[in-house]
XYZ file of C-alpha atoms in Angstrom:
737
model
C 121.838 135.971 170.156
C 121.875 135.648 173.971
C 118.872 134.343 175.918
C 117.847 134.680 179.601
C 119.328 132.333 182.140
C 117.342 129.053 182.000
C 117.009 128.668 185.775
C 115.846 132.209 186.451
C 112.178 132.469 187.345
C 109.906 135.183 185.991
C 110.351 137.272 189.099
C 114.157 137.067 188.842
C 114.435 138.412 185.193
C 115.346 142.056 184.956
C 112.350 143.968 183.453
C 114.698 145.938 181.241
C 116.108 142.671 179.894
C 112.576 141.410 179.226
C 111.780 144.614 177.344
C 114.981 144.284 175.304
C 114.162 140.676 174.434
C 110.659 141.619 173.322
C 112.012 144.452 171.196
C 114.588 142.069 169.674
C 111.935 139.493 168.786
C 109.675 142.189 167.339
C 112.536 143.510 165.246
C 113.375 140.027 163.907
C 109.807 139.160 162.973
C 109.127 142.446 161.160
C 112.432 142.840 159.406
C 112.186 143.140 155.601
C 115.170 140.801 155.182
C 115.893 137.289 156.361
C 117.946 136.923 159.582
C 119.387 133.621 160.745
C 121.683 132.458 163.587
C 124.050 129.678 162.494
C 126.202 127.611 164.811
C 128.438 124.793 163.636
C 126.550 124.565 160.288
C 123.162 124.247 162.040
C 120.390 126.864 161.713
C 119.453 127.619 165.353
C 117.065 130.523 164.888
C 115.602 132.626 162.041
C 112.859 135.127 161.440
C 109.718 134.725 159.328
C 111.220 136.511 156.300
C 114.141 134.059 156.179
C 111.738 131.116 156.181
C 109.688 132.716 153.354
C 112.784 133.334 151.212
C 113.648 129.618 151.342
C 109.994 128.539 150.725
C 109.205 127.502 154.335
C 105.893 128.382 155.949
C 107.249 129.003 159.472
C 110.657 129.573 161.078
C 110.174 126.387 163.139
C 110.518 124.319 159.929
C 114.002 125.763 159.367
C 115.396 125.422 162.906
C 117.746 122.472 163.214
C 118.409 122.178 159.475
C 121.949 122.066 158.129
C 123.088 125.294 156.525
C 124.467 123.140 153.709
C 120.860 122.493 152.564
C 120.526 126.164 151.631
C 123.282 125.976 148.984
C 123.152 124.521 145.463
C 125.929 122.061 146.345
C 128.513 121.226 148.987
C 131.142 122.763 146.744
C 129.268 126.102 146.744
C 128.965 125.899 150.527
C 132.699 125.308 150.947
C 133.609 128.081 148.517
C 131.549 130.572 150.523
C 133.125 129.377 153.772
C 136.623 129.751 152.308
C 135.838 133.308 151.236
C 133.811 134.407 154.275
C 135.450 133.083 157.425
C 138.878 134.763 157.001
C 136.975 138.071 156.899
C 134.595 137.168 159.744
C 137.458 136.049 161.952
C 138.780 139.649 161.962
C 135.476 140.899 163.343
C 134.398 142.463 160.040
C 131.195 142.036 158.080
C 131.321 139.745 155.044
C 128.977 140.614 152.164
C 128.423 138.780 148.876
C 125.800 137.713 146.334
C 125.490 133.977 145.681
C 123.151 131.422 144.147
C 121.152 129.733 146.913
C 118.648 126.877 146.888
C 115.052 127.018 148.095
C 113.279 124.099 149.770
C 111.664 123.332 146.373
C 115.087 122.931 144.798
C 114.807 126.143 142.741
C 117.987 128.225 142.636
C 117.891 131.979 143.187
C 120.267 134.850 143.720
C 120.581 136.114 147.304
C 122.472 138.928 149.002
C 124.343 137.576 152.083
C 125.775 139.684 154.912
C 127.409 137.819 157.827
C 129.221 138.560 161.099
C 130.638 136.436 163.906
C 128.971 136.520 167.331
C 132.435 136.437 168.854
C 135.412 136.692 166.465
C 137.609 135.148 169.163
C 135.336 132.121 169.506
C 134.172 130.684 166.175
C 132.142 128.071 168.074
C 129.811 130.869 169.205
C 128.324 130.959 165.682
C 127.433 133.752 163.305
C 124.530 136.004 162.310
C 123.556 136.269 158.621
C 121.228 138.733 156.872
C 119.714 137.331 153.651
C 117.796 139.200 150.915
C 116.231 137.755 147.729
C 117.783 139.680 144.793
C 116.933 137.126 142.085
C 114.779 139.447 139.989
C 117.389 142.211 140.076
C 120.227 139.859 139.103
C 118.279 138.408 136.195
C 117.335 141.903 135.049
C 121.013 142.876 135.147
C 121.877 139.854 132.989
C 119.199 140.753 130.438
C 120.335 144.382 130.436
C 123.916 143.300 129.785
C 122.739 141.073 126.917
C 120.723 143.899 125.344
C 123.639 146.300 125.720
C 125.959 143.795 124.026
C 123.511 143.286 121.162
C 123.085 147.039 120.693
C 126.858 147.481 120.637
C 127.238 144.786 117.989
C 124.546 146.401 115.850
C 126.139 149.799 116.259
C 129.669 148.589 115.445
C 128.722 146.432 112.448
C 125.941 148.473 110.825
C 126.468 149.101 107.101
C 125.267 152.712 107.465
C 126.951 155.556 109.299
C 125.635 156.224 112.806
C 126.646 159.189 114.977
C 125.409 160.537 118.310
C 125.545 164.342 118.727
C 125.167 166.548 121.780
C 125.233 170.311 121.270
C 126.146 169.399 117.669
C 129.340 167.668 118.804
C 130.215 164.016 118.364
C 129.787 161.921 121.481
C 130.037 158.590 119.673
C 130.040 157.254 116.091
C 130.568 153.919 114.426
C 133.350 152.935 112.041
C 131.028 153.081 109.044
C 130.399 156.787 109.720
C 134.112 157.543 110.014
C 134.906 155.619 106.831
C 132.057 157.326 104.959
C 133.609 160.750 105.554
C 137.248 159.566 105.308
C 138.272 159.861 108.964
C 140.471 157.531 111.015
C 139.047 155.619 114.002
C 138.405 158.004 116.896
C 139.358 161.096 114.887
C 135.846 162.559 115.104
C 135.355 162.036 118.857
C 134.341 165.322 120.512
C 134.531 167.293 117.261
C 131.880 169.666 115.880
C 129.524 168.543 113.144
C 130.525 171.699 111.233
C 133.473 169.904 109.640
C 131.295 167.681 107.412
C 129.329 170.615 105.941
C 130.578 172.467 102.863
C 129.932 175.971 104.268
C 128.944 177.730 107.479
C 125.653 178.653 105.820
C 124.931 174.968 105.076
C 125.674 174.056 108.704
C 123.399 176.789 110.080
C 120.618 175.919 107.620
C 120.862 172.263 108.649
C 120.413 173.270 112.274
C 117.219 175.164 111.476
C 115.929 172.506 109.104
C 116.654 169.456 111.242
C 116.261 170.428 114.867
C 112.785 171.968 114.568
C 111.184 168.552 113.792
C 113.257 166.906 116.538
C 111.955 169.387 119.096
C 108.405 168.549 117.981
C 108.996 164.863 118.645
C 109.217 164.035 114.943
C 111.820 162.223 112.873
C 113.821 164.252 110.372
C 114.502 162.584 107.048
C 115.972 164.146 103.940
C 118.824 164.403 101.486
C 121.905 166.571 102.059
C 125.136 167.404 100.282
C 127.888 166.966 102.919
C 131.681 167.161 102.866
C 134.325 164.445 103.158
C 137.569 165.081 105.008
C 139.343 165.712 101.688
C 136.787 168.401 100.816
C 134.889 166.440 98.145
C 131.072 166.601 98.208
C 129.069 163.607 99.406
C 125.358 163.076 98.697
C 123.737 161.487 101.726
C 120.308 160.348 102.792
C 120.004 161.467 106.439
C 117.590 160.328 109.153
C 117.705 161.691 112.704
C 115.764 161.528 115.944
C 116.121 163.156 119.348
C 117.183 161.020 122.300
C 114.507 162.898 124.284
C 112.281 165.330 122.371
C 111.461 167.126 125.644
C 115.138 167.718 126.396
C 117.276 168.291 123.281
C 120.324 168.689 125.506
C 120.311 164.883 125.765
C 121.452 164.840 122.138
C 120.324 163.118 118.974
C 121.152 160.129 116.765
C 121.885 160.510 113.041
C 121.933 157.742 110.421
C 123.570 158.509 107.070
C 123.721 156.563 103.826
C 125.837 157.388 100.752
C 123.547 158.017 97.757
C 126.168 159.731 95.582
C 126.042 157.020 92.904
C 122.274 157.211 92.763
C 122.225 160.990 92.483
C 124.825 160.906 89.715
C 122.747 158.318 87.850
C 119.632 160.465 88.259
C 121.459 163.523 86.960
C 122.745 161.559 83.975
C 119.224 160.313 83.283
C 117.848 163.871 83.405
C 120.501 165.043 80.957
C 119.829 162.135 78.629
C 116.085 162.758 78.810
C 116.533 166.455 77.999
C 118.748 165.616 75.034
C 116.260 163.026 73.790
C 113.348 165.452 74.147
C 115.265 168.019 72.156
C 115.904 165.520 69.367
C 112.276 164.413 69.428
C 111.036 167.983 69.106
C 113.286 168.578 66.116
C 112.230 165.352 64.450
C 108.552 165.995 65.243
C 108.660 169.325 63.443
C 110.214 167.679 60.400
C 107.660 164.850 60.277
C 104.525 166.762 61.223
C 103.151 167.118 57.703
C 104.120 163.557 56.766
C 102.346 162.208 59.846
C 99.157 164.082 59.052
C 99.128 162.685 55.541
C 99.811 159.176 56.784
C 97.093 159.419 59.419
C 94.577 160.415 56.797
C 95.600 157.510 54.594
C 95.576 155.058 57.527
C 92.105 156.206 58.568
C 90.770 155.669 55.077
C 92.442 152.261 54.889
C 91.070 151.234 58.300
C 87.552 152.280 57.357
C 87.769 150.293 54.147
C 89.174 147.229 55.932
C 86.531 147.483 58.664
C 83.790 147.569 56.045
C 85.266 144.536 54.282
C 85.678 142.765 57.621
C 82.039 143.282 58.530
C 80.871 142.104 55.146
C 83.059 138.989 55.407
C 82.442 138.047 59.041
C 79.237 139.644 60.333
C 75.586 139.202 59.531
C 74.281 142.321 57.826
C 70.832 142.124 59.454
C 71.676 141.496 63.149
C 75.355 142.482 63.408
C 76.111 139.065 64.881
C 79.044 136.913 63.678
C 78.181 134.945 60.553
C 78.990 131.339 59.762
C 82.615 132.147 58.739
C 83.482 134.013 61.921
C 81.555 131.496 64.019
C 83.662 128.666 62.589
C 86.897 130.547 63.297
C 85.974 131.433 66.895
C 84.660 127.949 67.585
C 87.848 126.294 66.344
C 89.891 128.532 68.675
C 87.602 127.841 71.633
C 87.740 124.072 71.018
C 91.543 124.153 70.855
C 91.715 126.019 74.183
C 89.254 123.550 75.736
C 91.352 120.633 74.449
C 94.590 122.094 75.807
C 93.181 122.736 79.293
C 90.891 119.730 79.571
C 87.739 121.854 79.707
C 84.232 121.385 78.344
C 82.474 123.548 75.781
C 78.803 123.805 74.875
C 77.203 124.471 71.493
C 73.548 125.555 71.489
C 71.554 125.416 68.247
C 68.419 127.621 68.399
C 65.545 127.734 65.954
C 62.342 129.765 66.361
C 59.141 127.772 66.300
C 56.798 128.636 63.403
C 58.841 131.696 62.374
C 57.773 131.203 58.787
C 54.238 132.183 59.800
C 55.514 135.607 60.943
C 57.106 136.289 57.563
C 54.165 134.923 55.661
C 51.493 136.798 57.616
C 53.233 140.061 58.608
C 55.972 140.386 56.027
C 59.744 140.130 56.025
C 60.246 143.637 57.471
C 58.497 142.631 60.685
C 60.324 139.318 60.700
C 63.692 141.055 60.277
C 62.968 143.450 63.168
C 61.945 140.484 65.329
C 65.282 138.799 64.572
C 67.198 141.995 65.449
C 65.448 142.249 68.829
C 65.986 138.554 69.517
C 69.689 138.961 68.700
C 70.008 141.716 71.298
C 68.338 139.495 73.918
C 70.638 136.587 73.070
C 73.730 138.781 73.521
C 72.440 139.893 76.938
C 72.089 136.271 78.068
C 75.733 135.264 77.637
C 79.201 136.233 78.846
C 81.765 138.343 77.013
C 83.818 135.263 76.057
C 80.787 133.502 74.550
C 79.814 133.744 70.877
C 76.305 134.291 69.507
C 76.047 133.860 65.725
C 73.304 133.832 63.099
C 73.573 131.077 60.518
C 70.711 132.427 58.439
C 66.952 132.709 58.599
C 65.843 132.126 62.194
C 68.747 129.825 63.098
C 71.227 130.922 65.790
C 74.234 129.165 67.334
C 75.706 129.917 70.770
C 79.241 128.727 71.609
C 79.948 128.720 75.362
C 83.594 127.968 76.337
C 84.219 126.407 79.753
C 80.581 125.349 80.060
C 79.369 121.919 81.151
C 75.932 120.333 81.022
C 74.690 122.272 84.052
C 75.894 125.602 82.681
C 74.424 124.888 79.240
C 71.073 124.078 80.827
C 71.185 127.352 82.736
C 71.940 129.451 79.627
C 69.370 127.639 77.483
C 66.681 128.130 80.131
C 67.533 131.828 80.359
C 67.352 132.186 76.554
C 63.938 130.512 76.516
C 62.685 132.892 79.223
C 63.948 135.928 77.295
C 62.440 134.689 74.040
C 59.101 134.081 75.769
C 58.748 137.780 76.617
C 56.593 139.611 74.007
C 58.290 141.483 71.151
C 56.945 144.882 70.078
C 57.319 145.606 66.341
C 55.570 148.805 65.307
C 52.048 148.385 66.676
C 52.236 144.600 66.712
C 53.010 142.489 69.778
C 54.571 139.155 68.896
C 55.194 136.032 70.953
C 57.600 133.340 69.776
C 59.145 130.238 71.301
C 62.516 128.605 70.570
C 63.582 124.986 70.291
C 67.159 124.446 71.485
C 69.540 121.561 70.943
C 72.732 121.224 72.986
C 75.980 119.387 72.258
C 79.028 119.240 74.504
C 82.713 118.995 73.726
C 84.370 116.492 73.952
C 81.521 114.035 74.629
C 79.680 114.660 71.354
C 82.550 115.578 69.041
C 86.012 117.063 68.735
C 85.423 119.632 65.963
C 82.908 122.370 65.345
C 81.134 120.779 62.399
C 80.440 117.613 64.370
C 79.262 119.510 67.448
C 77.061 121.802 65.385
C 75.498 118.798 63.644
C 74.841 117.097 66.986
C 73.264 120.240 68.413
C 71.134 120.596 65.266
C 69.964 116.987 65.659
C 69.086 117.608 69.321
C 67.178 120.754 68.306
C 65.001 118.751 65.923
C 64.387 116.260 68.700
C 63.124 119.189 70.803
C 60.772 120.167 67.999
C 59.521 116.589 67.702
C 58.887 116.533 71.451
C 56.500 119.474 71.173
C 58.736 122.517 70.527
C 59.550 125.281 73.047
C 61.996 122.898 74.722
C 65.690 122.077 75.072
C 67.281 118.707 74.473
C 70.778 117.289 74.829
C 72.226 115.236 72.050
C 72.371 111.893 73.909
C 70.251 110.004 76.361
C 73.269 109.834 78.662
C 73.355 113.623 78.882
C 69.664 113.651 79.546
C 70.364 111.365 82.470
C 73.043 113.751 83.646
C 70.531 116.584 83.605
C 68.271 114.525 85.869
C 71.316 113.843 88.056
C 71.964 117.593 88.377
C 68.389 118.209 89.486
C 68.667 115.353 92.009
C 71.892 116.824 93.399
C 70.344 120.268 93.694
C 67.391 118.940 95.701
C 69.673 116.860 97.946
C 72.149 119.680 98.389
C 69.451 121.964 99.795
C 69.220 119.673 102.852
C 72.894 118.689 103.119
C 73.875 121.462 105.545
C 71.036 120.992 108.002
C 71.542 117.225 107.957
C 75.295 117.516 108.659
C 76.245 115.681 105.482
C 79.041 118.142 104.638
C 82.473 117.933 106.201
C 85.942 119.364 105.674
C 89.173 117.507 105.048
C 92.528 119.254 105.371
C 95.545 118.704 103.119
C 98.914 119.637 104.683
C 100.972 122.353 103.001
C 104.740 121.930 103.438
C 107.385 124.674 103.606
C 110.200 123.536 101.289
C 112.850 125.476 103.207
C 112.156 124.099 106.684
C 110.218 120.969 105.770
C 107.578 121.755 108.396
C 103.824 121.850 107.975
C 103.043 125.539 107.624
C 99.358 125.355 106.735
C 96.365 123.412 105.479
C 93.941 123.698 102.588
C 90.327 123.123 103.619
C 88.571 120.872 101.089
C 84.804 120.304 101.062
C 83.414 116.751 101.077
C 79.793 115.518 100.734
C 78.729 112.057 101.865
C 75.061 111.454 100.978
C 73.303 108.429 102.539
C 71.853 107.302 99.174
C 74.063 108.974 96.565
C 77.281 108.111 98.400
C 80.386 110.306 98.132
C 79.632 113.139 95.693
C 82.619 114.839 94.072
C 83.016 118.604 94.655
C 83.637 118.938 90.915
C 80.036 117.779 90.462
C 78.118 119.418 93.283
C 79.921 122.802 93.575
C 78.759 123.974 90.093
C 75.236 122.883 91.055
C 75.505 124.933 94.266
C 76.717 127.948 92.289
C 73.935 127.759 89.731
C 71.102 127.414 92.288
C 72.390 129.990 94.811
C 73.409 127.544 97.563
C 77.110 128.355 97.281
C 76.831 131.405 99.563
C 75.537 129.615 102.710
C 77.773 126.598 101.979
C 80.770 128.876 101.435
C 80.148 130.674 104.746
C 79.843 127.293 106.518
C 83.181 126.184 105.017
C 84.904 129.403 106.085
C 83.518 129.286 109.640
C 84.244 125.589 110.102
C 87.825 126.004 108.871
C 88.385 129.081 111.074
C 87.066 127.399 114.243
C 89.110 124.280 113.502
C 92.269 126.371 113.163
C 91.466 128.088 116.462
C 91.213 124.657 118.143
C 94.571 123.583 116.688
C 96.251 126.776 117.860
C 94.806 126.356 121.353
C 96.079 122.757 121.360
C 99.615 124.001 120.713
C 99.868 122.692 117.159
C 102.110 125.623 116.165
C 101.765 128.521 113.755
C 99.511 127.325 110.920
C 97.633 129.128 108.146
C 94.289 127.972 106.751
C 93.590 128.187 103.000
C 89.922 128.354 101.931
C 88.736 128.328 98.300
C 86.378 131.038 97.057
C 83.900 130.416 94.265
C 83.198 133.051 91.628
C 79.784 133.727 93.189
C 81.319 134.308 96.634
C 84.029 136.562 95.230
C 81.518 138.772 93.439
C 79.282 139.093 96.516
C 79.443 142.595 97.991
C 79.290 141.334 101.604
C 82.412 139.134 101.285
C 84.931 141.413 103.124
C 82.528 142.057 106.013
C 81.664 138.350 106.211
C 85.338 137.347 106.414
C 85.958 139.896 109.182
C 82.968 138.584 111.155
C 84.154 134.989 110.826
C 87.669 135.906 112.008
C 86.288 137.919 114.925
C 83.905 135.131 115.993
C 86.712 132.543 115.845
C 89.241 134.821 117.559
C 91.769 134.460 114.720
C 94.289 137.053 113.525
C 93.503 137.873 109.865
C 96.934 136.880 108.519
C 96.249 133.221 109.384
C 93.392 133.015 106.839
C 94.279 132.630 103.157
C 91.533 132.992 100.561
C 92.156 131.211 97.251
C 90.469 132.342 94.059
C 91.041 130.931 90.604
C 92.812 132.845 87.893
C 89.669 132.905 85.728
C 87.573 134.402 88.553
C 90.115 137.160 89.170
C 90.360 138.029 85.477
C 86.594 137.895 84.891
C 86.357 141.478 86.203
C 89.927 142.612 86.931
C 89.023 146.150 88.030
C 86.366 144.850 90.408
C 88.800 142.186 91.619
C 91.428 144.844 92.392
C 88.922 146.877 94.426
C 87.760 143.836 96.412
C 91.334 142.617 96.964
C 92.334 146.054 98.272
C 89.438 145.923 100.762
C 90.455 142.461 101.989
C 94.126 143.497 102.112
C 93.377 146.494 104.362
C 91.678 144.037 106.751
C 94.915 142.003 106.916
C 93.513 139.025 104.976
C 95.886 137.221 102.590
C 94.865 136.147 99.079
C 96.348 133.710 96.594
C 95.656 132.847 92.950
C 94.623 129.193 92.575
C 95.186 127.036 89.425
C 97.650 129.630 88.159
C 98.741 129.152 84.574
C 95.478 127.631 83.335
C 93.928 130.976 82.391
C 95.054 134.101 80.613
C 96.170 136.542 83.280
C 97.308 139.956 82.180
C 100.578 140.803 83.901
C 99.526 144.456 84.008
C 96.616 143.391 86.244
C 98.483 140.658 88.108
C 101.014 143.104 89.523
C 98.106 145.237 90.829
C 96.385 142.312 92.543
C 96.909 142.311 96.323
C 97.951 138.665 96.396
C 100.960 137.134 98.106
C 101.030 133.673 96.559
C 100.530 131.885 93.228
C 99.336 128.279 93.271
C 100.769 126.211 90.417
C 98.060 123.991 88.944
C 98.573 120.256 89.321
C 98.114 119.788 85.560
C 101.601 121.298 85.145
C 103.088 119.392 88.091
C 101.805 115.947 87.039
C 104.271 115.441 84.154
C 107.146 117.602 85.392
C 109.706 114.832 85.160
C 108.721 113.844 81.588
C 107.285 116.917 79.835
C 109.791 119.710 78.997
C 106.914 122.126 78.281
C 105.499 121.651 81.785
C 108.980 122.151 83.252
C 109.382 125.382 81.291
C 105.936 126.653 82.361
C 106.518 125.868 86.048
C 109.999 127.442 85.976
C 108.563 130.575 84.348
C 105.760 130.852 86.939
C 108.203 130.528 89.860
C 110.617 133.041 88.316
C 107.830 135.526 87.591
C 106.401 135.179 91.115
C 109.854 135.728 92.612
C 110.294 138.870 90.501
C 106.948 140.190 91.765
C 107.804 139.332 95.380
C 105.207 136.557 95.543
C 105.412 133.104 97.095
C 104.579 129.952 95.135
C 102.918 126.682 96.124
C 102.667 123.648 93.871
C 99.698 121.298 94.255
C 99.466 117.649 93.251
C 103.061 116.737 94.182
C 103.179 112.944 94.161
C 106.759 111.878 93.364
C 110.242 112.658 94.743
C 111.271 113.751 91.240
C 108.580 116.412 91.127
C 109.558 117.599 94.610
C 113.242 117.831 93.750
C 112.547 119.858 90.576
C 110.342 122.315 92.487
C 112.941 122.666 95.250
C 115.716 123.365 92.731
C 113.618 126.029 90.987
C 112.921 127.844 94.281
C 109.271 126.943 94.813
C 108.247 128.063 98.318
C 105.654 125.451 99.348
C 104.118 122.185 98.142
C 101.148 119.927 98.826
C 100.150 116.564 97.456
C 99.912 112.826 98.011
C 103.709 112.523 98.341
C 103.169 113.949 101.824
C 99.500 113.290 102.555
C 96.044 113.100 101.002
C 93.377 115.433 102.480
C 92.693 114.272 106.053
C 89.914 114.586 108.634
C 90.733 117.083 111.384
C 91.950 114.516 113.933
C 94.178 112.749 111.387
C 95.592 116.073 110.226
C 96.539 116.979 113.816
C 98.251 113.610 114.249
C 100.127 114.117 110.968
C 101.435 117.529 112.084
C 102.571 116.211 115.465
C 104.517 113.384 113.814
C 105.949 115.580 111.045
C 108.321 118.035 112.784
C 109.965 119.150 109.534
């Protein structure tokens, strides 16, 4: 890189030389690559591009620096010198690609091309052209990695894979060669004709397969092909064009041996045909006998049904009589005892009914009782029992019903009874007095409960009739408590008294926190902490559960969004649904709106519904679950095992997880029945392709049993109680798994 003589004045410099120097400088500054002049390991001059490549703002910042500073290490610098200078000394260009170091310390790949100024005088220095090729080099590395991975997949796939061009083999894997009985490499370059049974089969395959490929579609079907030894081979074939717009680029074919399956299907068809033949023969022989038996069975059934009605049903109203009532009540009480549930018995007596019979006659009184019976049946659920003891006395048995629920049903019955009755041309108005007893508070058998309810009914009559009364003063106080809670609950949302706590859910395989269950809490300034078990039924009965449920879902969704944005990892949020929410027609649309507003993918929200809610209306549940499933929302069955799920419905439910109720987990280490139930639930879920999560895990023994049985997830006090949002985040960050 010569320069004008220092002592020459402007008038003494040759104009042509000045023009050449200007052109040289212009060329250096506008070159698309870095150019540098190095002399005795010192950078004497460079262009702007060279400075930019090494993270300098101007060439002046580079001038005077040691060329060693541009290399990752002195060793790298010496290695380049050892490789380059023998070539440069001969007057040739030296070109290579090396890792270089920017001013920031970052390493990058650069293309280097160097040449001596004077090969005979190394002290004259050298010129180097530098280009940043870091992105290309890294892309080449990634491409090599992908190619290696694809080769491994191709070579070790368990199915046969072959590439064809013009229906000749360009490449195939070992599995394909072994499938058709060929040695390694024996098929290379050969025609695909050799693995078809006939020329006609080969030609038909060409017409059948290549038309979809030309249309940009995938061909998939079953074919009978030929092994090398000539034996037939049933295969499932899938193919696709390398380029649908240019079939000359070839196609890829994947084949799988289904010979065993086809033989089994053929054997099954033969066995079915033989069985059908035998059945037809036997049917002809038994036809007359069957007709005679059917006639006899029908007569027997009609006789038994008549006897059954006489023995168990009231002849006037068609309601269960005292015998059937006792039987159903005993069963309901046993179920309530086994599952720790409540049960309500309502004793109803019409006020002044004797006056109806005395003044209008027994025919009118009987018709009044029939109409009242129909109204009573309309006021209760399918699992409830309405019975007539005699006269104008009725008993209602309501399984799974607490004080609040009994109050609701009794109030509804009183409203229905208050509506006028029309008998012939006479309009009648009657009022009932109702006594209520609850299991297990007031008794542990039906006779005791019925007596208590009867006593409470007489108390209602003494208090003025047309009223309902609970058996004890304590229950009366509870009724007042329920009304107090309802009034307070109506202001809880607007006064920010509700909050969510989150209980971690642990993946048993990895040990990491994979999700949280959102649990509702209510802290009232006067009432204190109110249990969800107490206030949620109140919210359901008075219609507040819908706005509260939406608040819970939105709060949980926004909290999860905050955790994701804070880098807490992939977490799912489980939210409980009440029966009222689940039956609400707007539920799917509401969930989608909440997810959209929070910016959450639907698979991160898990809706939990209890087994009893799902089975209350299984066909409706299936329809609603299908709607939620199409929106990508996951569902799980909560408290599984405490109800009576039908497996025929369970397998149709679009759920992905069963939650094992804590009542089975609590005594796992001591109770063999609980161990058997939990093992059966996990095994059944695994057979149906469902996950399982056990709640209420509190001891290492429980955890170890669940892990051994293959339970997927757990939650409970062994890991953490439900936590406020900030404490939950801290727990996750200190619990890596």
